[in-house]
mmCIF file of C-alpha atoms in Angstrom:
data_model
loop_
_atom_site.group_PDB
_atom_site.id
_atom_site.type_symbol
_atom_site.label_atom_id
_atom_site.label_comp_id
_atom_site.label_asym_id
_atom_site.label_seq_id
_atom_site.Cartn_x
_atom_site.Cartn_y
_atom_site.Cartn_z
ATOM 1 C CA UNK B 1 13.373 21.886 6.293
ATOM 2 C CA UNK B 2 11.706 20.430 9.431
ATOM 3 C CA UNK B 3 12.247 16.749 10.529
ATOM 4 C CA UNK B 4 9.002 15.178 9.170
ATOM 5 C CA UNK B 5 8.800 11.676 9.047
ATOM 6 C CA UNK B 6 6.415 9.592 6.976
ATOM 7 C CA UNK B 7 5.430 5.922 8.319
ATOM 8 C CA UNK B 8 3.583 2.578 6.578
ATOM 9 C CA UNK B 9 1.900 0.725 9.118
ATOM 10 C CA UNK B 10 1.188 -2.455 7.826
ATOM 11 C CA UNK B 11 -0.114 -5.674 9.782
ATOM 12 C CA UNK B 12 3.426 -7.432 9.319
ATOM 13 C CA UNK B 13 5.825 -4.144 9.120
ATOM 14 C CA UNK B 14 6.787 -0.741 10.039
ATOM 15 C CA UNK B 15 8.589 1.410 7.539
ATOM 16 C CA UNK B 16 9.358 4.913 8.291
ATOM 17 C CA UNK B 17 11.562 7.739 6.575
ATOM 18 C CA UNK B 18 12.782 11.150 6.972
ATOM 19 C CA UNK B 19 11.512 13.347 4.716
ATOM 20 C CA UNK B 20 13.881 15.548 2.095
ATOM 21 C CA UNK B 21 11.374 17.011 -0.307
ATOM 22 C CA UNK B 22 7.744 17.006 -1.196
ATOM 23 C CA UNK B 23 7.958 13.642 -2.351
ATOM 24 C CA UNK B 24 11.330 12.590 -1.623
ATOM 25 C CA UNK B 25 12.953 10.608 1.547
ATOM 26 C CA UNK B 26 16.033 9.577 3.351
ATOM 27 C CA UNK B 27 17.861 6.875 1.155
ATOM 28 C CA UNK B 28 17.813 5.261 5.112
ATOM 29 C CA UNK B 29 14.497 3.480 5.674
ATOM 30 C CA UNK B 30 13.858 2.376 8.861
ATOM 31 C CA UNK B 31 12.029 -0.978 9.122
ATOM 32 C CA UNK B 32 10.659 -2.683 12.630
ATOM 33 C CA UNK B 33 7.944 -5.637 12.899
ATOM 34 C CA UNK B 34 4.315 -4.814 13.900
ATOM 35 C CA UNK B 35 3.709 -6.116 17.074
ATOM 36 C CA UNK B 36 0.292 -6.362 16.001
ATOM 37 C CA UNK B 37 -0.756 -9.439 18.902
ATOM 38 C CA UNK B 38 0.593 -7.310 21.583
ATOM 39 C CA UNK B 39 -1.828 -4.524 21.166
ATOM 40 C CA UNK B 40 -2.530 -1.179 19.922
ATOM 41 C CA UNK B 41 -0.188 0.196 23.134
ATOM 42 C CA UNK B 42 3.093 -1.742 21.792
ATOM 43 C CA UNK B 43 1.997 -0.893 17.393
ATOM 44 C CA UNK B 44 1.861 2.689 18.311
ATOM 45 C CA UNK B 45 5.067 2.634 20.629
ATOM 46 C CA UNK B 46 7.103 0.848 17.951
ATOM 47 C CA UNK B 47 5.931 3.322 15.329
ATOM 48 C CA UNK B 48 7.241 6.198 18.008
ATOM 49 C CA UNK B 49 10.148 4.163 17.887
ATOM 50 C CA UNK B 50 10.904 4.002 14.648
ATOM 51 C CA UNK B 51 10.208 7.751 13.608
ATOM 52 C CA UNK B 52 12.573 8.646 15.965
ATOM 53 C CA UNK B 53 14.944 6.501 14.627
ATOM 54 C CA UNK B 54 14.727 7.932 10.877
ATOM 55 C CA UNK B 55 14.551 11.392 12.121
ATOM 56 C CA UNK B 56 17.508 11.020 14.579
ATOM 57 C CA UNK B 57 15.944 12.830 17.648
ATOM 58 C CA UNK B 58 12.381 13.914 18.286
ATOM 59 C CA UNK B 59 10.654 14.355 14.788
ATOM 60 C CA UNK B 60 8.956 17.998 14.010
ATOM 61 C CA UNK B 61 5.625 16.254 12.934
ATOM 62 C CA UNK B 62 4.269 12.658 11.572
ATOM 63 C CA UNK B 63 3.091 11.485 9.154
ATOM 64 C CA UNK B 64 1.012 7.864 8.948
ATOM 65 C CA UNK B 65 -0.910 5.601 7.024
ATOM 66 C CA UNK B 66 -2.853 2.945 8.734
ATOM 67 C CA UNK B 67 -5.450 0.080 7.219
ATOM 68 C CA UNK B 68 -8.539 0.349 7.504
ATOM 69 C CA UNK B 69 -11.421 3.381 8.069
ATOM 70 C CA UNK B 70 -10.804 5.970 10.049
ATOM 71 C CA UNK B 71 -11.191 9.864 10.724
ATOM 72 C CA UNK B 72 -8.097 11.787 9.875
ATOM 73 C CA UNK B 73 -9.643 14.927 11.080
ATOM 74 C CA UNK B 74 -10.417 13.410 14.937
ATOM 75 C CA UNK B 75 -7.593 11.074 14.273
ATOM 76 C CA UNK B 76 -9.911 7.999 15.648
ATOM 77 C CA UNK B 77 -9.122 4.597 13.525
ATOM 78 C CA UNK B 78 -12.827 2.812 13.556
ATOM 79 C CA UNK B 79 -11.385 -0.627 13.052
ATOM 80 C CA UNK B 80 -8.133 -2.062 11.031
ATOM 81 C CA UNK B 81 -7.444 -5.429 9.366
ATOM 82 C CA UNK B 82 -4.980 -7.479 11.291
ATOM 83 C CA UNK B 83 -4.379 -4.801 13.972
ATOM 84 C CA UNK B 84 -6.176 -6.522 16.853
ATOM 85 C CA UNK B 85 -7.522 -3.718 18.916
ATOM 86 C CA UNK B 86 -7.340 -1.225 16.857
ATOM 87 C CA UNK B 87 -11.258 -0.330 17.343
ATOM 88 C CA UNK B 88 -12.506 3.347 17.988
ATOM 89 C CA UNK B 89 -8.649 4.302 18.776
ATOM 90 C CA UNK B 90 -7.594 7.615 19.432
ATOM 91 C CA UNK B 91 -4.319 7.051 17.349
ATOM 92 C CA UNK B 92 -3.239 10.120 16.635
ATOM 93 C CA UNK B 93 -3.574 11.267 20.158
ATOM 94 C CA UNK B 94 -1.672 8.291 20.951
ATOM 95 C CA UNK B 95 1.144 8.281 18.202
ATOM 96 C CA UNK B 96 1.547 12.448 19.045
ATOM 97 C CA UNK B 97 2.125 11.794 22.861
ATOM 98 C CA UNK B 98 4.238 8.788 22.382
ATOM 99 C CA UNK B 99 6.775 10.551 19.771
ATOM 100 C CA UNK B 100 6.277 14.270 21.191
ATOM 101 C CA UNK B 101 5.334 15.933 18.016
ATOM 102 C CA UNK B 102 2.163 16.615 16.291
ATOM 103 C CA UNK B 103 0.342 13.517 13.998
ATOM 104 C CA UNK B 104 -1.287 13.571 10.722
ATOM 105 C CA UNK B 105 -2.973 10.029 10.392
ATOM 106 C CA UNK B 106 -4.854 8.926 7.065
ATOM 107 C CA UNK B 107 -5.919 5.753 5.456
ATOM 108 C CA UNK B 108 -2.900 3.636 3.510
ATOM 109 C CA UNK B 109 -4.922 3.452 0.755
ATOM 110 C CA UNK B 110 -5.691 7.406 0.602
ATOM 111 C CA UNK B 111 -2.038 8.358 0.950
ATOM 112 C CA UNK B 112 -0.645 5.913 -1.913
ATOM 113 C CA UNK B 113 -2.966 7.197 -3.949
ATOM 114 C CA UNK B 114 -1.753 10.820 -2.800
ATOM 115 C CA UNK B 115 1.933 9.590 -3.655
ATOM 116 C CA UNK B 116 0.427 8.192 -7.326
ATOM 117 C CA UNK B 117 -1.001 11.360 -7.693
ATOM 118 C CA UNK B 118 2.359 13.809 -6.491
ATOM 119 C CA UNK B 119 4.972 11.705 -7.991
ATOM 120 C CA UNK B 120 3.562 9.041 -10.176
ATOM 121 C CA UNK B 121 0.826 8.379 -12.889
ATOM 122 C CA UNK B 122 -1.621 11.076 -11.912
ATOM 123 C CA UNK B 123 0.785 13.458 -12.120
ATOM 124 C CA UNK B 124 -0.417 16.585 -13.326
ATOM 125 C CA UNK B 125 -4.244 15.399 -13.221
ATOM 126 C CA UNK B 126 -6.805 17.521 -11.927
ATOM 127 C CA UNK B 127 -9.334 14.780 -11.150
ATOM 128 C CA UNK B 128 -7.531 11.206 -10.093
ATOM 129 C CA UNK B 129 -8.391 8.124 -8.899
ATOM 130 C CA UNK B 130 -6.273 5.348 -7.865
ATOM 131 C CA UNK B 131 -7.056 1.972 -7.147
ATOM 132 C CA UNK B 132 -5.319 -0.770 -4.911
ATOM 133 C CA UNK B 133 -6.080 -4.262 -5.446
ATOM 134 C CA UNK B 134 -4.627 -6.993 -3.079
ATOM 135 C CA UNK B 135 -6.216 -9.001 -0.736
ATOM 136 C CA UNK B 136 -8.705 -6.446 -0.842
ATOM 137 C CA UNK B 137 -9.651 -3.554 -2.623
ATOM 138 C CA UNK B 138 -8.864 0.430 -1.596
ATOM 139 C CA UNK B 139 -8.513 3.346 -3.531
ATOM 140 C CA UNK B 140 -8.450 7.209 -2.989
ATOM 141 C CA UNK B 141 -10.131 10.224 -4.876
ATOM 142 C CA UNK B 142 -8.038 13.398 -5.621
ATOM 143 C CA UNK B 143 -9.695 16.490 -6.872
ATOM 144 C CA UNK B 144 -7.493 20.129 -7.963
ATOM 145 C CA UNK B 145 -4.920 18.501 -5.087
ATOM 146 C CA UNK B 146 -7.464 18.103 -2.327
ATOM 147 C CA UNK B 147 -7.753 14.202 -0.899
ATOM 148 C CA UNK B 148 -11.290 13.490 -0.836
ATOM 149 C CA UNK B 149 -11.918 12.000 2.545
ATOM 150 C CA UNK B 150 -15.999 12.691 2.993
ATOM 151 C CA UNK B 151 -17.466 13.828 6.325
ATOM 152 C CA UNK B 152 -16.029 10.966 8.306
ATOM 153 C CA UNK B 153 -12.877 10.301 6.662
ATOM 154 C CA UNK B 154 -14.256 7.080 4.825
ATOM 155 C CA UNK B 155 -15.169 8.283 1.284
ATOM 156 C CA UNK B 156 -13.013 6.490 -1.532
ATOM 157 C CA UNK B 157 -14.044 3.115 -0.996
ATOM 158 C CA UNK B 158 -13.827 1.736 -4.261
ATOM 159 C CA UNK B 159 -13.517 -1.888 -3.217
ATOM 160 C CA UNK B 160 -17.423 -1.166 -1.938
ATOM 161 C CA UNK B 161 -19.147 -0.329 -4.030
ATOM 162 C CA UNK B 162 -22.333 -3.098 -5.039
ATOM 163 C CA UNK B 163 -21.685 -5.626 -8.054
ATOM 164 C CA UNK B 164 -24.197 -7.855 -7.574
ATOM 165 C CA UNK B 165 -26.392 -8.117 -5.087
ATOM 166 C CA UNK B 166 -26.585 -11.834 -4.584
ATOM 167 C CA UNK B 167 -22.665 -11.649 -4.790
ATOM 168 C CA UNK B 168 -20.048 -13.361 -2.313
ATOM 169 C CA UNK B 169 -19.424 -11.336 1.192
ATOM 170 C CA UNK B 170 -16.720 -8.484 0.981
ATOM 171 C CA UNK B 171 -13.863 -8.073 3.758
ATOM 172 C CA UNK B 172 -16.688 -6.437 6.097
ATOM 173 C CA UNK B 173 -19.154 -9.219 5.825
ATOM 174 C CA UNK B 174 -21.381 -7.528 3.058
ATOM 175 C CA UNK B 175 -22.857 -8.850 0.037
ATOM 176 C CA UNK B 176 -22.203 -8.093 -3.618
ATOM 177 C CA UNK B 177 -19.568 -6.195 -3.020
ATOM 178 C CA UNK B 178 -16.906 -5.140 -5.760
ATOM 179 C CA UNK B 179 -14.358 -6.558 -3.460
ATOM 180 C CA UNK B 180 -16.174 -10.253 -3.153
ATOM 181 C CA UNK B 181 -15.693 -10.635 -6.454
ATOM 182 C CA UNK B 182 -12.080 -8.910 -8.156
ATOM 183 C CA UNK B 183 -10.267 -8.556 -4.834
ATOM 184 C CA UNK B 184 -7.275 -11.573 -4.776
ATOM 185 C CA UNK B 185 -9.209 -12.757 -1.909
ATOM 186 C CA UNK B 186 -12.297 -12.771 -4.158
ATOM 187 C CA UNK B 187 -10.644 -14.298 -7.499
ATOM 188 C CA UNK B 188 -9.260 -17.440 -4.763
ATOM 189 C CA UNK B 189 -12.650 -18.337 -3.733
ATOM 190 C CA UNK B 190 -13.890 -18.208 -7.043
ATOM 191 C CA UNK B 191 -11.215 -20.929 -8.569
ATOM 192 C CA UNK B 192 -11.933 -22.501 -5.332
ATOM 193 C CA UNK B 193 -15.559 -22.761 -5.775
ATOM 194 C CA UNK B 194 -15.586 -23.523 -9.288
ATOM 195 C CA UNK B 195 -12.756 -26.517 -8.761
ATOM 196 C CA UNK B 196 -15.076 -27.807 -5.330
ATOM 197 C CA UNK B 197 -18.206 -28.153 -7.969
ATOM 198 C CA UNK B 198 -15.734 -30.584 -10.137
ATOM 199 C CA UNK B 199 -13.967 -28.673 -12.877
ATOM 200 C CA UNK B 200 -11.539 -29.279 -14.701
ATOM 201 C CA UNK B 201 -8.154 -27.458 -14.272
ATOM 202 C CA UNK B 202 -4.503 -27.550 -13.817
ATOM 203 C CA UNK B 203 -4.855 -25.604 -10.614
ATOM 204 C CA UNK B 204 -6.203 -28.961 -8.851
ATOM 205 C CA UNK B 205 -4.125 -29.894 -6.428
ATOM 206 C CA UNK B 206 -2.365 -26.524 -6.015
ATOM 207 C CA UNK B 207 -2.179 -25.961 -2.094
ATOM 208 C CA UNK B 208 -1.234 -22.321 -2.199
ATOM 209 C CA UNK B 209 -4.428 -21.351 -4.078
ATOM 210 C CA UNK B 210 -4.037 -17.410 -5.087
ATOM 211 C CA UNK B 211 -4.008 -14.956 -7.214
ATOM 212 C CA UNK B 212 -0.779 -15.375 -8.507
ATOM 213 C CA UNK B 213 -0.818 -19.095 -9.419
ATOM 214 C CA UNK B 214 -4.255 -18.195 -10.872
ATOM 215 C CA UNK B 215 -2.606 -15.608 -13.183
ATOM 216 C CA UNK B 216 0.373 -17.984 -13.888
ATOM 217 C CA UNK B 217 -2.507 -20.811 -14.896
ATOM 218 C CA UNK B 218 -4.711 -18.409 -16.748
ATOM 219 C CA UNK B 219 -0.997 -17.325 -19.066
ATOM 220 C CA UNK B 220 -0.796 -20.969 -19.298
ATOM 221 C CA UNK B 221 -4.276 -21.474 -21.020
ATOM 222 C CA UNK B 222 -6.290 -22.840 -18.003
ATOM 223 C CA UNK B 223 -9.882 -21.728 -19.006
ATOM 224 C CA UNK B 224 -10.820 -21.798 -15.545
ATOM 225 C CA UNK B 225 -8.523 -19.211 -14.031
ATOM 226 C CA UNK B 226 -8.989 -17.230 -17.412
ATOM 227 C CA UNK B 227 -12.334 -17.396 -16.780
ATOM 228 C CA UNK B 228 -12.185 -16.289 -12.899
ATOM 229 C CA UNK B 229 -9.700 -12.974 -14.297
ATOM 230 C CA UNK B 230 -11.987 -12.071 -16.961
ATOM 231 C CA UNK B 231 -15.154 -12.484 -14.696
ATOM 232 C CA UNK B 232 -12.928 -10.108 -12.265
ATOM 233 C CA UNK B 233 -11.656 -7.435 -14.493
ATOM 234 C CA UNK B 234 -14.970 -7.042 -15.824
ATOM 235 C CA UNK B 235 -16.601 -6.466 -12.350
ATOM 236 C CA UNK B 236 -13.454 -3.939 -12.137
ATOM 237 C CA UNK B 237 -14.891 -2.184 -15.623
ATOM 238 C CA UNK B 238 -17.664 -1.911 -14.773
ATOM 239 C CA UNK B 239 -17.279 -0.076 -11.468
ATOM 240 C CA UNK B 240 -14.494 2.353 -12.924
ATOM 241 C CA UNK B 241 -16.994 3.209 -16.122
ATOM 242 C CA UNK B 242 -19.768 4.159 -13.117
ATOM 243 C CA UNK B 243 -16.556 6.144 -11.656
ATOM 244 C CA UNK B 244 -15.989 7.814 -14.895
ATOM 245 C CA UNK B 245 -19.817 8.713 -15.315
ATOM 246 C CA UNK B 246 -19.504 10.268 -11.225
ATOM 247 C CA UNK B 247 -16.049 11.492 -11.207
ATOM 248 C CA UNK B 248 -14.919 12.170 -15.056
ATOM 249 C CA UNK B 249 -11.405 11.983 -13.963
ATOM 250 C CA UNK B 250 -8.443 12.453 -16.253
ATOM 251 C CA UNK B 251 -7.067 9.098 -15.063
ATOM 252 C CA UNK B 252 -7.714 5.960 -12.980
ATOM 253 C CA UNK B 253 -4.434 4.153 -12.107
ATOM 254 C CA UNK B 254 -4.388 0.420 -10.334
ATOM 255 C CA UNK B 255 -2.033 -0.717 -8.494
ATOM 256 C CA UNK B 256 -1.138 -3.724 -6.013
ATOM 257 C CA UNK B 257 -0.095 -7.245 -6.148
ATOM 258 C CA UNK B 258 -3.759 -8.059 -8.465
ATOM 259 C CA UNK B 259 -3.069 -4.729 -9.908
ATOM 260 C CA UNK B 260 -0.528 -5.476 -11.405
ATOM 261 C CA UNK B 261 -1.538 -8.451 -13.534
ATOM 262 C CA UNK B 262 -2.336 -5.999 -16.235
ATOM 263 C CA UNK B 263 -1.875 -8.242 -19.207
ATOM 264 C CA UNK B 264 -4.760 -10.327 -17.842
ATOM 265 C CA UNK B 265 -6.587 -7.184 -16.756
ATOM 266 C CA UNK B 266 -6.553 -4.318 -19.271
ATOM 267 C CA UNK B 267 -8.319 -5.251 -21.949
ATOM 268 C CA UNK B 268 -11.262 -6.502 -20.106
ATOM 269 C CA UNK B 269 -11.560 -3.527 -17.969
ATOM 270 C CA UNK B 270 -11.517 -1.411 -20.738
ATOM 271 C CA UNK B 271 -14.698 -3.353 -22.447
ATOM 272 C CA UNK B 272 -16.350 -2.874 -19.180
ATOM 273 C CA UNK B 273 -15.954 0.387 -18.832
ATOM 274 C CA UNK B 274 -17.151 1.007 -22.268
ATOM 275 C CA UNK B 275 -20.487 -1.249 -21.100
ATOM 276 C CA UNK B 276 -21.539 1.736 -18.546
ATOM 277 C CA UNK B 277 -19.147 5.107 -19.116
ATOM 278 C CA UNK B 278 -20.377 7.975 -21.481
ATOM 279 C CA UNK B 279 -18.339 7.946 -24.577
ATOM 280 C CA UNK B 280 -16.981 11.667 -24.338
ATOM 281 C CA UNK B 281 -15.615 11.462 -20.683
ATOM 282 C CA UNK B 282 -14.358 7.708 -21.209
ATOM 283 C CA UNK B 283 -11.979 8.795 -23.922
ATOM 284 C CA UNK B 284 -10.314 11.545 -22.232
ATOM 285 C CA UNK B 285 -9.970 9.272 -18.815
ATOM 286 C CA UNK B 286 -6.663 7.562 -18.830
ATOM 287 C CA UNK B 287 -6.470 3.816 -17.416
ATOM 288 C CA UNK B 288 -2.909 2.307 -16.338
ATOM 289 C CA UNK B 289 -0.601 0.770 -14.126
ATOM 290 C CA UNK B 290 0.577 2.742 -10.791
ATOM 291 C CA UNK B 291 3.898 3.761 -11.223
ATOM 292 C CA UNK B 292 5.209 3.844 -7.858
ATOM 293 C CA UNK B 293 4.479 0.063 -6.404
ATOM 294 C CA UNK B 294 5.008 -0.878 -2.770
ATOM 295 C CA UNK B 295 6.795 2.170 -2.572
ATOM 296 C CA UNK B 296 2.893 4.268 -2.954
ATOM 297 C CA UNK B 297 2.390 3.811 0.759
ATOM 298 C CA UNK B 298 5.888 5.283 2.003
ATOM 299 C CA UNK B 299 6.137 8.034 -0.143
ATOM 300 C CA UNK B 300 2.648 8.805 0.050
ATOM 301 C CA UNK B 301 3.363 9.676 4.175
ATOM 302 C CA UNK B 302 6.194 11.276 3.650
ATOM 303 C CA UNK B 303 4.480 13.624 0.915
ATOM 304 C CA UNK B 304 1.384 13.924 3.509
ATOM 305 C CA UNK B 305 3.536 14.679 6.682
ATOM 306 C CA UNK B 306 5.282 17.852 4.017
ATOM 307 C CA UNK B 307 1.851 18.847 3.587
ATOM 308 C CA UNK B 308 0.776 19.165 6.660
ATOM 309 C CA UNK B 309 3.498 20.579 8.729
ATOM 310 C CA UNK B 310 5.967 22.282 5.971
ATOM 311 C CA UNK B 311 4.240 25.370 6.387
ATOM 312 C CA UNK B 312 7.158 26.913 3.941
#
């Protein structure tokens, strides 16, 4: 097969891998730091860099998935989180003349929840949704195979959609957001807020206030931070019953580092959803755990950049 390599840009890291099947990659992964305060110039060099490295020579065709919104079809990232610069950039253009081979870009989000899809709990699915909450909140659409991406390569934006209307901001400065309120960011300030206004909790004092040492308090029996998950997975319910009622997909997976607290998180969500969803499509939509972890990303480029440019 061709040398296509698939590459996760993240704000801290560069990981990129030679493909070997569909799904598959190199067991070699090669790894560089983001020189994200240097400027889009030196992030899209080292990502040259580093595909060239894992495909040992001038790659055949790229694939990569950036944060934040952007249009894979011009290949123009709008804006991304902790890429400084990274505003109305021609990336793909960029990334292609840099490596010398043609560049598939997409959103991070989009392509791990391609990989989930391909190789992990939406396999076999015809409708599929996947989920990412971290810091914030992403997720991607996938219909009989096809991504949905919308007309300007935005659509999927589960961590968007309104709440509550007098809610905290979101990531992008807008109220009521989903993402305000269930995101880790959005769980933190809520413990925060609740232990500024003088409650009671074991999490006083705690320097390091996130979602994690909220989970580990709310396992502990803290009512507070069982209080701030439950408030959170139900905003989560509620939004994936609407998604059932719009989508009726035959499963919605979640993943990330929030995600993955599903012990605090399932059995909430699922009351939620039964608050808004139709009865018939809710119990044929399955709800779980991604499969694939912080691998999503990674093998979610390497599955695109197949796609795209295996034409065999």
């Amino acid at each position: 097969m061709p040398r296509l390599v698939g590459i996760d840009l993240g704000g801290t890291s560069i990981r990129a891998a030679l493909a070997t099947g569909p799904t598959t990659y190199a067991e070699r992964v090669v790894r560089h730091r983001t020189p994200a305060s240097a400027g889009p110039a030196a992030v899209i060099s080292a990502c040259a860099a580093a595909a060239r490295d894992a495909a040992g020579g001038t790659p055949d065709g790229i694939a990569i998935g950036i944060p934040g919104p952007l249009d894979p079809e011009s290949g123009v990232v709008f804006a991304a989180p902790h890429l400084p610069g990274f505003e109305n950039l021609p990336a793909r253009e960029m990334l292609s003349a840099a490596a010398g081979c043609p560049v598939a870009i997409h959103n991070d989000s989009n392509l791990a929840g391609f990989a989930e899809w391909a190789a992990g709990m939406g396999r076999g699915t015809r409708t599929f949704v996947f989920v990412i909450i971290g810091t914030g909140i992403g997720g991607a659409v996938i219909i009989d195979g096809t991504l949905l991406v919308g007309t300007a390569g935005t659509a999927a934006e589960v961590g968007h959609v309104p709440y509550n209307t007098d809610g905290p901001l979101c990531g992008q400065g807008h109220p009521g957001c989903l993402e305000g309120v269930a995101s880790g960011t959005g769980i933190a300030r809520s413990a925060a807020e609740a232990l500024a206004a003088g409650e009671e909790s074991q999490l006083r004092g705690i320097t390091a206030l996130d979602a994690s040492a909220i989970a580990a308090a709310a396992r502990a029996g803290d009512p507070l931070a069982h209080r701030v998950f439950a408030n959170a997975a139900r905003a989560l319910g509620r939004s994936f019953g609407a998604l059932v009622n719009i989508l009726g997909p035959d499963a919605i997976a979640v993943g990330g580092g929030v995600g993955s607290q599903v012990d605090l998180l399932e059995a909430p969500i699922r009351a939620a959803m039964a608050e808004i969803a139709f009865d018939a499509p809710l119990r044929r939509c399955r709800l779980g755990q991604a499969e694939l972890g912080s691998d999503a990303g990674l093998v979610g480029a390497v599955a695109w950049a197949v796609r795209t440019f295996d034409r065999d």
